[in-house]
Tab-separated table of C-alpha atoms and ligand atoms in Angstrom:
chain	number	residue	atom	x	y	z
A	1	MET	CA	-0.744	-0.468	-0.320
A	2	LYS	CA	1.114	3.505	-1.100
A	3	VAL	CA	0.983	6.861	0.993
A	4	VAL	CA	1.458	9.723	-0.294
A	5	VAL	CA	1.819	13.084	1.599
A	6	ILE	CA	0.428	16.589	0.286
A	7	GLY	CA	2.560	19.359	2.588
A	8	GLY	CA	6.123	19.014	4.739
A	9	GLY	CA	4.701	21.074	7.410
A	10	ALA	CA	3.846	20.629	10.914
A	11	SER	CA	0.947	18.466	10.438
A	12	GLY	CA	2.468	16.648	7.237
A	13	LEU	CA	6.321	15.950	8.673
A	14	ILE	CA	4.363	13.762	11.708
A	15	ALA	CA	2.192	11.608	9.574
A	16	ALA	CA	4.834	10.759	6.956
A	17	ILE	CA	7.792	9.546	10.043
A	18	THR	CA	4.529	7.784	11.497
A	19	LEU	CA	3.484	6.364	8.392
A	20	LYS	CA	7.201	5.382	8.030
A	21	GLU	CA	7.853	4.139	11.154
A	22	MET	CA	4.615	1.612	10.461
A	23	GLY	CA	6.113	0.022	7.411
A	24	THR	CA	3.777	2.309	5.044
A	25	ASP	CA	5.566	3.060	1.630
A	26	VAL	CA	5.052	6.902	2.066
A	27	THR	CA	5.875	9.669	0.265
A	28	LEU	CA	6.229	12.952	1.221
A	29	ILE	CA	5.795	15.834	-1.705
A	30	GLU	CA	6.118	19.986	-0.508
A	31	ARG	CA	6.127	22.161	-2.845
A	32	ASN	CA	8.773	24.209	-1.403
A	33	PRO	CA	12.830	23.603	-2.108
A	34	LYS	CA	12.361	22.808	2.201
A	35	LEU	CA	10.414	21.369	4.981
A	36	GLY	CA	8.801	23.086	7.945
A	37	ARG	CA	8.983	26.859	6.366
A	38	LYS	CA	6.414	28.139	8.275
A	39	ILE	CA	7.619	25.975	11.430
A	40	LEU	CA	10.695	28.907	11.598
A	41	ALA	CA	8.729	31.590	11.524
A	42	THR	CA	6.834	30.226	14.901
A	43	GLY	CA	6.424	31.865	18.237
A	44	ASN	CA	8.872	35.171	17.532
A	45	GLY	CA	10.662	32.430	16.351
A	46	ARG	CA	11.503	30.313	19.710
A	47	CYS	CA	8.967	28.132	18.519
A	48	ASN	CA	6.223	27.569	20.807
A	49	PHE	CA	5.894	24.120	20.178
A	50	MET	CA	3.093	22.775	22.211
A	51	ASN	CA	1.292	23.468	24.990
A	52	VAL	CA	0.942	20.896	28.075
A	53	ASP	CA	-2.727	21.675	29.093
A	54	ALA	CA	-3.999	22.035	25.739
A	55	THR	CA	-7.243	19.980	26.023
A	56	GLU	CA	-9.878	22.083	25.102
A	57	TYR	CA	-9.985	24.158	21.951
A	58	GLN	CA	-12.893	27.104	23.026
A	59	TYR	CA	-13.533	28.397	19.449
A	60	ASN	CA	-14.573	25.430	17.524
A	61	HIS	CA	-15.784	21.541	17.715
A	62	PRO	CA	-14.938	20.512	21.489
A	63	TYR	CA	-16.315	17.007	20.550
A	64	PHE	CA	-13.983	16.922	16.851
A	65	VAL	CA	-10.930	17.692	18.869
A	66	LYS	CA	-10.989	15.415	22.089
A	67	PRO	CA	-11.134	11.881	20.362
A	68	VAL	CA	-7.635	12.976	17.958
A	69	PHE	CA	-6.379	13.821	21.271
A	70	GLU	CA	-7.373	11.016	23.659
A	71	GLN	CA	-4.724	9.160	20.900
A	72	MET	CA	-2.572	11.810	20.604
A	73	SER	CA	-2.593	13.880	23.229
A	74	PRO	CA	-0.374	17.209	24.458
A	75	GLU	CA	1.926	14.493	27.179
A	76	LYS	CA	2.133	11.701	24.267
A	77	THR	CA	3.617	15.008	21.979
A	78	LEU	CA	6.171	15.793	25.341
A	79	HIS	CA	7.065	12.751	25.485
A	80	TYR	CA	7.704	12.283	21.548
A	81	PHE	CA	9.597	15.496	20.686
A	82	GLU	CA	11.378	14.435	23.793
A	83	ASN	CA	12.545	11.267	21.948
A	84	LEU	CA	13.899	13.341	19.137
A	85	GLY	CA	16.443	15.062	20.912
A	86	ILE	CA	13.788	18.225	22.130
A	87	THR	CA	14.199	19.283	25.480
A	88	ALA	CA	11.271	21.018	26.922
A	89	ARG	CA	10.862	24.483	27.904
A	90	ILE	CA	7.080	24.607	30.228
A	91	GLU	CA	6.727	28.917	30.301
A	92	ASP	CA	3.432	29.727	32.367
A	93	LEU	CA	-0.340	28.831	31.098
A	94	GLY	CA	1.397	25.887	29.507
A	95	LYS	CA	3.267	27.007	26.643
A	96	THR	CA	6.358	25.504	26.010
A	97	TYR	CA	9.130	25.890	23.547
A	98	PRO	CA	12.778	23.651	23.255
A	99	PHE	CA	15.430	24.361	25.449
A	100	SER	CA	17.565	26.216	22.527
A	101	GLU	CA	14.710	29.041	21.723
A	102	GLN	CA	15.188	27.958	18.031
A	103	ALA	CA	12.389	27.221	16.220
A	104	SER	CA	15.706	25.501	13.848
A	105	SER	CA	15.696	22.836	16.670
A	106	ILE	CA	12.077	20.720	16.291
A	107	VAL	CA	12.612	21.373	11.937
A	108	ASP	CA	16.428	20.007	12.310
A	109	VAL	CA	15.263	16.852	14.679
A	110	LEU	CA	11.610	16.545	12.376
A	111	VAL	CA	14.406	16.088	9.146
A	112	PHE	CA	16.968	14.571	10.822
A	113	GLU	CA	13.909	11.410	11.507
A	114	ILE	CA	12.376	11.939	7.838
A	115	GLU	CA	16.304	11.553	6.633
A	116	ARG	CA	16.672	8.454	8.898
A	117	LEU	CA	13.805	6.962	7.995
A	118	GLY	CA	14.193	6.865	4.606
A	119	VAL	CA	11.156	8.577	3.825
A	120	HIS	CA	10.747	9.393	-0.075
A	121	VAL	CA	10.682	12.947	-0.585
A	122	ILE	CA	10.208	15.277	-3.470
A	123	PHE	CA	10.660	18.921	-3.145
A	124	ASP	CA	9.514	21.897	-5.228
A	125	ALA	CA	6.431	19.658	-5.797
A	126	LYS	CA	2.985	22.059	-6.066
A	127	VAL	CA	0.075	20.014	-6.336
A	128	VAL	CA	-2.763	21.419	-8.750
A	129	ASP	CA	-4.559	17.930	-9.023
A	130	LEU	CA	-6.151	15.310	-6.876
A	131	LYS	CA	-8.743	12.971	-8.575
A	132	LYS	CA	-9.786	9.124	-7.265
A	133	ASN	CA	-10.377	6.963	-10.222
A	134	GLN	CA	-8.408	2.962	-9.590
A	135	ASP	CA	-6.259	4.854	-6.883
A	136	PHE	CA	-5.544	8.762	-6.314
A	137	GLU	CA	-4.219	10.869	-9.018
A	138	ILE	CA	-2.322	13.317	-7.412
A	139	THR	CA	-0.726	15.991	-10.637
A	140	LEU	CA	1.771	18.156	-9.787
A	141	GLU	CA	2.543	21.617	-11.516
A	142	ASN	CA	5.215	19.701	-14.396
A	143	GLY	CA	2.699	17.971	-15.748
A	144	GLU	CA	4.245	14.404	-13.618
A	145	VAL	CA	0.806	12.279	-12.223
A	146	LEU	CA	1.925	10.695	-9.029
A	147	HIS	CA	-0.394	7.395	-7.473
A	148	ALA	CA	-1.275	6.483	-4.110
A	149	ASP	CA	-4.140	4.204	-2.689
A	150	LYS	CA	-4.138	6.712	0.521
A	151	VAL	CA	-3.399	10.328	0.592
A	152	ILE	CA	-3.249	12.988	3.138
A	153	LEU	CA	-4.119	16.156	2.468
A	154	ALA	CA	-1.596	18.313	5.480
A	155	THR	CA	-1.468	21.879	3.624
A	156	GLY	CA	-2.437	23.807	5.630
A	157	GLY	CA	-4.486	26.893	5.508
A	158	LYS	CA	-3.483	30.360	4.010
A	159	ALA	CA	-1.881	32.023	7.608
A	160	MET	CA	1.926	33.626	5.638
A	161	PRO	CA	1.242	32.511	2.947
A	162	ARG	CA	4.688	33.034	1.530
A	163	SER	CA	5.031	29.508	4.258
A	164	GLY	CA	3.805	28.237	1.378
A	165	SER	CA	-0.158	27.204	2.299
A	166	ASP	CA	-1.620	29.829	0.169
A	167	GLY	CA	-5.409	28.096	0.019
A	168	LEU	CA	-4.379	25.348	-2.232
A	169	GLY	CA	-5.270	22.527	-0.421
A	170	TYR	CA	-8.617	23.548	-0.074
A	171	THR	CA	-9.391	23.311	-3.823
A	172	LEU	CA	-7.977	19.701	-4.292
A	173	ALA	CA	-10.196	19.095	-0.737
A	174	GLU	CA	-13.503	20.460	-2.579
A	175	SER	CA	-13.392	18.759	-5.867
A	176	PHE	CA	-13.851	15.447	-4.231
A	177	GLY	CA	-17.332	17.715	-2.819
A	178	HIS	CA	-16.059	18.537	0.376
A	179	THR	CA	-17.374	21.562	1.972
A	180	LEU	CA	-15.637	24.969	3.668
A	181	THR	CA	-16.671	26.737	6.589
A	182	THR	CA	-15.800	30.785	6.218
A	183	LEU	CA	-12.338	31.155	6.661
A	184	PHE	CA	-11.129	34.693	8.322
A	185	PRO	CA	-7.612	35.301	9.663
A	186	ALA	CA	-7.278	34.882	13.213
A	187	LEU	CA	-4.208	35.963	15.518
A	188	THR	CA	-3.613	38.383	13.616
A	189	LYS	CA	-4.021	43.508	14.303
A	190	LEU	CA	-6.936	44.660	14.161
A	191	GLU	CA	-7.216	47.947	12.863
A	192	LEU	CA	-9.453	50.596	14.709
A	193	ASN	CA	-11.207	53.788	13.922
A	194	SER	CA	-10.085	56.236	15.308
A	195	PRO	CA	-8.575	59.926	14.555
A	196	HIS	CA	-5.587	59.813	17.144
A	197	LEU	CA	-3.955	56.523	15.324
A	198	LYS	CA	-1.186	58.421	14.038
A	199	GLN	CA	-0.309	60.175	17.598
A	200	MET	CA	-0.633	56.713	19.042
A	201	ASP	CA	1.822	54.859	17.046
A	202	GLY	CA	4.907	52.655	18.794
A	203	VAL	CA	2.900	53.234	21.681
A	204	LYS	CA	3.082	49.992	24.562
A	205	ILE	CA	1.305	49.557	27.581
A	206	GLN	CA	0.481	46.641	30.254
A	207	GLY	CA	-3.364	46.690	30.295
A	208	THR	CA	-6.274	45.022	30.465
A	209	VAL	CA	-8.626	45.120	26.534
A	210	GLU	CA	-12.299	43.707	26.649
A	211	LEU	CA	-13.986	42.671	23.233
A	212	LEU	CA	-17.199	43.614	23.952
A	213	HIS	CA	-20.230	43.153	21.090
A	214	TYR	CA	-22.941	45.507	21.960
A	215	GLY	CA	-21.530	46.826	24.824
A	216	ASN	CA	-21.043	43.350	26.001
A	217	THR	CA	-18.044	42.670	27.345
A	218	LEU	CA	-16.927	38.904	25.015
A	219	GLN	CA	-13.303	38.018	25.908
A	220	VAL	CA	-11.046	39.967	28.406
A	221	GLU	CA	-7.390	40.339	27.910
A	222	GLN	CA	-4.387	41.257	30.711
A	223	GLY	CA	-1.048	41.667	28.912
A	224	ASP	CA	0.948	43.924	26.357
A	225	VAL	CA	-1.257	46.370	24.127
A	226	LEU	CA	0.162	47.922	21.430
A	227	PHE	CA	-0.637	51.091	19.748
A	228	THR	CA	-0.392	51.070	15.656
A	229	LYS	CA	-0.978	53.487	13.372
A	230	TYR	CA	-3.785	51.214	11.571
A	231	GLY	CA	-5.121	49.866	15.389
A	232	ILE	CA	-3.441	47.483	17.994
A	233	SER	CA	-1.719	44.304	18.455
A	234	GLY	CA	0.448	42.758	20.867
A	235	PRO	CA	-0.295	38.958	22.425
A	236	THR	CA	-4.341	40.408	23.792
A	237	ILE	CA	-5.460	42.042	21.007
A	238	LEU	CA	-4.259	38.678	19.070
A	239	GLN	CA	-6.114	36.082	21.435
A	240	ILE	CA	-9.300	38.709	21.213
A	241	SER	CA	-8.489	39.168	17.354
A	242	ARG	CA	-10.832	36.150	16.198
A	243	LYS	CA	-13.270	36.416	17.897
A	244	ALA	CA	-12.929	40.361	17.201
A	245	ASN	CA	-13.125	38.904	13.244
A	246	GLU	CA	-16.082	36.747	13.554
A	247	LEU	CA	-18.324	39.240	14.206
A	248	LEU	CA	-16.910	41.324	11.659
A	249	SER	CA	-17.051	38.976	8.934
A	250	GLN	CA	-20.607	38.451	10.260
A	251	ASP	CA	-21.199	42.013	9.627
A	252	GLN	CA	-21.466	42.162	13.448
A	253	GLU	CA	-20.399	45.526	15.535
A	254	ALA	CA	-16.927	45.050	17.570
A	255	GLU	CA	-14.790	47.454	19.870
A	256	ILE	CA	-12.433	47.096	21.734
A	257	LYS	CA	-12.374	48.258	25.383
A	258	VAL	CA	-8.890	49.472	27.317
A	259	ILE	CA	-8.451	49.791	30.910
A	260	LEU	CA	-5.521	52.106	31.316
A	261	VAL	CA	-5.571	52.271	35.328
A	262	GLU	CA	-7.133	49.207	36.287
A	263	HIS	CA	-5.608	48.377	39.337
A	264	LEU	CA	-5.488	52.808	40.302
A	265	ASP	CA	-8.793	53.354	42.936
A	266	ARG	CA	-10.660	55.865	41.349
A	267	ARG	CA	-10.839	58.032	44.857
A	268	GLU	CA	-7.196	57.667	44.681
A	269	LEU	CA	-7.755	59.250	41.010
A	270	SER	CA	-10.048	61.978	42.903
A	271	LYS	CA	-7.818	62.804	44.729
A	272	ARG	CA	-4.617	63.000	42.017
A	273	PHE	CA	-6.700	65.678	40.632
A	274	GLN	CA	-7.728	67.576	43.156
A	275	VAL	CA	-3.705	68.167	44.103
A	276	LEU	CA	-2.684	69.268	41.174
A	277	GLU	CA	-6.119	71.303	39.459
A	278	HIS	CA	-3.383	74.498	39.521
A	279	LYS	CA	-1.700	72.490	36.336
A	280	THR	CA	-2.661	72.177	32.979
A	281	ALA	CA	-5.240	69.102	32.460
A	282	TYR	CA	-2.041	67.603	29.626
A	283	PHE	CA	-0.352	68.079	33.140
A	284	SER	CA	-1.849	66.043	35.416
A	285	LEU	CA	-1.493	63.454	32.817
A	286	ILE	CA	1.977	63.175	32.766
A	287	GLY	CA	3.142	60.135	34.876
A	288	LEU	CA	-0.188	58.611	34.481
A	289	VAL	CA	-0.384	57.553	31.034
A	290	HIS	CA	2.369	57.341	28.435
A	291	LYS	CA	3.004	61.053	26.762
A	292	LYS	CA	1.488	60.162	23.691
A	293	LEU	CA	-1.697	59.227	25.220
A	294	ILE	CA	-2.850	62.519	26.599
A	295	LEU	CA	-3.512	64.450	23.997
A	296	PRO	CA	-5.893	61.751	22.348
A	297	LEU	CA	-7.284	61.581	25.974
A	298	LEU	CA	-8.172	65.141	25.968
A	299	SER	CA	-9.106	65.248	22.747
A	300	ASP	CA	-12.136	62.830	23.028
A	301	ALA	CA	-12.900	64.327	27.138
A	302	ASN	CA	-13.286	67.240	24.892
A	303	ILE	CA	-11.027	68.520	26.943
A	304	HIS	CA	-8.402	71.909	26.140
A	305	PRO	CA	-4.970	70.905	27.173
A	306	GLU	CA	-4.140	74.128	28.344
A	307	SER	CA	-6.521	74.227	30.298
A	308	LEU	CA	-6.501	75.073	34.736
A	309	LEU	CA	-8.235	71.372	35.759
A	310	LYS	CA	-9.647	73.175	38.484
A	311	ASP	CA	-11.639	74.824	35.493
A	312	VAL	CA	-12.829	72.641	33.138
A	313	PRO	CA	-16.139	71.726	33.933
A	314	LYS	CA	-17.182	68.571	35.503
A	315	PRO	CA	-19.440	66.740	32.747
A	316	GLN	CA	-15.442	66.365	31.005
A	317	MET	CA	-13.783	66.085	34.051
A	318	ASN	CA	-16.239	62.845	34.584
A	319	ARG	CA	-15.594	61.502	30.963
A	320	LEU	CA	-11.728	62.291	31.738
A	321	ILE	CA	-12.079	59.158	34.214
A	322	HIS	CA	-14.251	57.191	32.634
A	323	LEU	CA	-12.255	56.884	30.045
A	324	LEU	CA	-9.542	56.044	31.746
A	325	TYR	CA	-11.691	53.100	32.563
A	326	ASP	CA	-12.918	52.507	30.169
A	327	TRP	CA	-11.068	53.591	26.261
A	328	ARG	CA	-13.740	52.661	23.404
A	329	PHE	CA	-12.581	51.675	19.759
A	330	LYS	CA	-14.411	50.476	17.126
A	331	VAL	CA	-12.726	47.317	14.967
A	332	THR	CA	-13.332	48.263	11.411
A	333	GLY	CA	-11.002	45.054	10.000
A	334	SER	CA	-7.629	42.871	10.805
A	335	LYS	CA	-4.333	43.009	9.009
A	336	ASP	CA	-4.998	39.844	6.129
A	337	PHE	CA	-3.641	35.794	5.833
A	338	ASP	CA	-0.037	37.921	5.019
A	339	ASP	CA	0.044	39.172	9.162
A	340	ALA	CA	-2.326	36.052	10.391
A	341	GLN	CA	-1.133	33.141	12.541
A	342	VAL	CA	-3.863	31.171	11.352
A	343	THR	CA	-6.717	30.683	9.391
A	344	ALA	CA	-10.180	30.134	11.562
A	345	GLY	CA	-11.869	27.950	8.820
A	346	GLY	CA	-11.980	25.179	6.868
A	347	ILE	CA	-12.819	21.982	5.239
A	348	ASN	CA	-16.292	21.244	7.511
A	349	ILE	CA	-15.575	18.705	9.428
A	350	GLN	CA	-19.002	17.159	9.165
A	351	ASP	CA	-17.682	15.602	6.447
A	352	VAL	CA	-13.993	13.857	8.458
A	353	ASN	CA	-14.622	11.520	10.882
A	354	PRO	CA	-13.167	13.023	14.053
A	355	GLN	CA	-11.331	8.978	15.027
A	356	THR	CA	-9.713	8.596	11.756
A	357	LEU	CA	-9.674	12.175	9.965
A	358	GLU	CA	-10.679	9.990	6.985
A	359	SER	CA	-13.260	11.757	4.911
A	360	LYS	CA	-16.136	10.475	4.743
A	361	LEU	CA	-17.267	11.840	1.145
A	362	VAL	CA	-14.084	9.794	-0.220
A	363	ALA	CA	-12.561	6.288	1.312
A	364	GLY	CA	-8.763	7.067	1.512
A	365	LEU	CA	-8.479	10.602	1.517
A	366	PHE	CA	-7.435	12.397	4.935
A	367	PHE	CA	-6.726	15.738	6.492
A	368	CYS	CA	-4.646	17.035	8.985
A	369	GLY	CA	-3.606	20.370	11.208
A	370	GLU	CA	-5.214	23.786	9.796
A	371	ILE	CA	-6.826	23.018	6.424
A	372	LEU	CA	-9.498	21.639	9.041
A	373	ASP	CA	-11.801	23.568	10.523
A	374	ILE	CA	-9.835	23.529	13.929
A	375	ASP	CA	-7.803	26.635	15.405
A	376	GLY	CA	-6.623	27.347	18.183
A	377	ILE	CA	-5.633	30.377	20.612
A	378	CYS	CA	-1.857	31.679	20.826
A	379	GLY	CA	0.173	29.415	22.612
A	380	GLY	CA	0.800	26.445	21.111
A	381	TYR	CA	-2.516	25.491	20.131
A	382	ASN	CA	-2.129	25.165	16.221
A	383	LEU	CA	1.084	23.556	16.393
A	384	GLN	CA	-0.542	20.781	19.256
A	385	TRP	CA	-3.040	20.640	17.239
A	386	ALA	CA	-0.709	19.633	14.322
A	387	TRP	CA	0.957	17.569	15.962
A	388	SER	CA	-1.916	15.485	17.028
A	389	SER	CA	-3.776	14.874	13.738
A	390	GLY	CA	-1.111	14.708	12.031
A	391	TYR	CA	-0.380	11.832	13.753
A	392	VAL	CA	-3.786	10.278	14.352
A	393	ALA	CA	-4.231	10.972	10.486
A	394	ALA	CA	-1.425	9.262	9.414
A	395	LYS	CA	-2.098	6.281	11.931
A	396	PHE	CA	-5.328	5.352	10.030
A	397	ALA	CA	-4.569	5.851	6.784
A	398	SER	CA	-1.394	3.187	7.404
A	399	ARG	CA	-3.772	0.338	8.044
A	400	LYS	CA	-4.598	-2.166	4.805
B	1	FAD	C1	4.082	33.961	11.974
B	1	FAD	C2	3.551	32.607	12.885
B	1	FAD	C3	3.587	32.508	13.888
B	1	FAD	C4	3.559	30.923	14.193
B	1	FAD	N1	3.320	31.250	16.132
B	1	FAD	C5	2.794	29.715	16.858
B	1	FAD	C6	3.270	29.235	17.429
B	1	FAD	O1	4.351	29.938	18.362
B	1	FAD	N2	2.863	28.314	18.086
B	1	FAD	C7	2.339	28.032	17.273
B	1	FAD	O2	1.333	26.553	18.333
B	1	FAD	N3	0.805	27.714	15.916
B	1	FAD	C8	2.156	29.252	15.474
B	1	FAD	N4	1.986	29.457	14.311
B	1	FAD	C9	0.173	28.257	14.137
B	1	FAD	C10	1.293	27.030	13.047
B	1	FAD	O3	2.674	27.254	12.805
B	1	FAD	C11	0.401	26.886	12.342
B	1	FAD	O4	-0.955	26.330	12.986
B	1	FAD	C12	0.774	25.374	11.807
B	1	FAD	O5	1.958	25.284	11.362
B	1	FAD	C13	0.179	24.861	10.771
B	1	FAD	O6	0.490	23.349	10.441
B	1	FAD	P1	0.299	22.214	8.896
B	1	FAD	O7	0.974	21.173	8.946
B	1	FAD	O8	-1.063	22.343	8.750
B	1	FAD	O9	-0.147	23.817	7.946
B	1	FAD	P2	1.585	24.427	7.635
B	1	FAD	O10	2.884	24.346	8.995
B	1	FAD	O11	1.279	25.199	7.019
B	1	FAD	O12	2.104	23.294	6.355
B	1	FAD	C14	1.604	23.042	5.070
B	1	FAD	C15	2.228	22.584	4.347
B	1	FAD	O13	1.842	22.260	2.752
B	1	FAD	C16	3.141	22.709	1.880
B	1	FAD	N5	1.585	23.210	0.408
B	1	FAD	C17	0.549	23.699	0.156
B	1	FAD	N6	0.239	22.934	-0.250
B	1	FAD	C18	0.863	22.197	-1.343
B	1	FAD	C19	0.478	21.742	-2.472
B	1	FAD	N7	-0.903	22.428	-3.814
B	1	FAD	N8	1.168	21.204	-3.044
B	1	FAD	C20	2.836	20.422	-2.253
B	1	FAD	N9	2.643	21.591	-1.342
B	1	FAD	C21	1.985	22.550	-0.924
B	1	FAD	C22	3.181	24.514	2.167
B	1	FAD	O14	4.422	24.420	1.885
B	1	FAD	C23	3.567	23.943	3.833
B	1	FAD	O15	4.997	23.297	3.917
B	1	FAD	C24	2.697	30.276	13.937
B	1	FAD	C25	2.115	30.771	12.299
B	1	FAD	C26	3.021	31.671	11.843
B	1	FAD	C27	2.247	32.380	10.541
């Protein structure tokens, strides 16, 4: 029996290794001249390669993820990589990195394994067509046709298309009748509607941000927030971006609320302003918030920066205090797939068996990784899904 794995990224690499270990004749096809290109860019070059606490995927289909993790849990993944030579460094919230802090370590050990086992790899080979007659016919861009009894589609999603995952895999699956759920970029930067963005560009604060939907809080994140000339970024925003973009894709309203002085008691703040009442409004905010935020805040509170604090009418003063705890910005969009870490949406999992990851429409066709309608939060959840699902797809594809 011959199995072809299309895509030499995270999920395809583990799938090809697993198949070969199980004694299957496997060919791995990758359009790039090298394997695992996207992995090199992960975790800011450190590769947050898994998450020891990853069991729940809050965004989509917990019932689909569960049987996959029962077969290849985070614990098993950790041992798998330890056996390959990766000593893990586990950080906050279960985020797991190679001790070397180099994403290339993950690629190195996987490629070493591919070579050690003698997996047949075809590089620089873009699959442009996939059919099934007697067996699978896999057509490459150069016109060459390969045959296989089973195929694993591990072509990724649409995020970071320059790494090779440009969504072509979806087209291959659609040619068999598989459907896609709505695709949108996730774990990305958000664009905001504010006249002050240029002024605030580059300001990084430690704060709390909330995602609001018609005034109701949907998600709260704490940590670094970065204002940019187009909107807002930072780890907190990446986490929020998934839900924000989902709302926008449904033409719903999404707002970001920034809390600048969360741990400051309102009475203490009022006292501060009383003490400074003979100073200007501008001066009264120095030492409290980043200087580049002072003029935007005063503008939104409708306070002239040179007004003495004692002369600022009460409603404006109340508005300023309110803004320090609740500064809202309308989300107008996000950066596109070029900047996103993951694709939300993908192959509709209704047509895929969650135990085996085999297509319910075409016998012998398997899926793994980001191509499926599964995506996780920042923190190693997406690579964890790639390893676990790649392993499971291979386990069942190797069965006669
Ligand atoms: C900048 C960035 C940082 C990230 N950081 C993290 C992180 O720290 N932790 C984490 O868990 N996740 C992270 N992710 C997400 C994670 O990298 C992906 O979810 C994961 O790589 C998906 O694995 P995959 O195997 O499904 O797809 P990919 O890794 O995208 O691999 C797909 C492969 O298929 C090949 N291919 C595609 N189409 C064809 C075709 N037609 N013919 C032949 N070959 C084809 C591509 O060239 C590619 O090599 C990050 C993503 C990005 C973009």
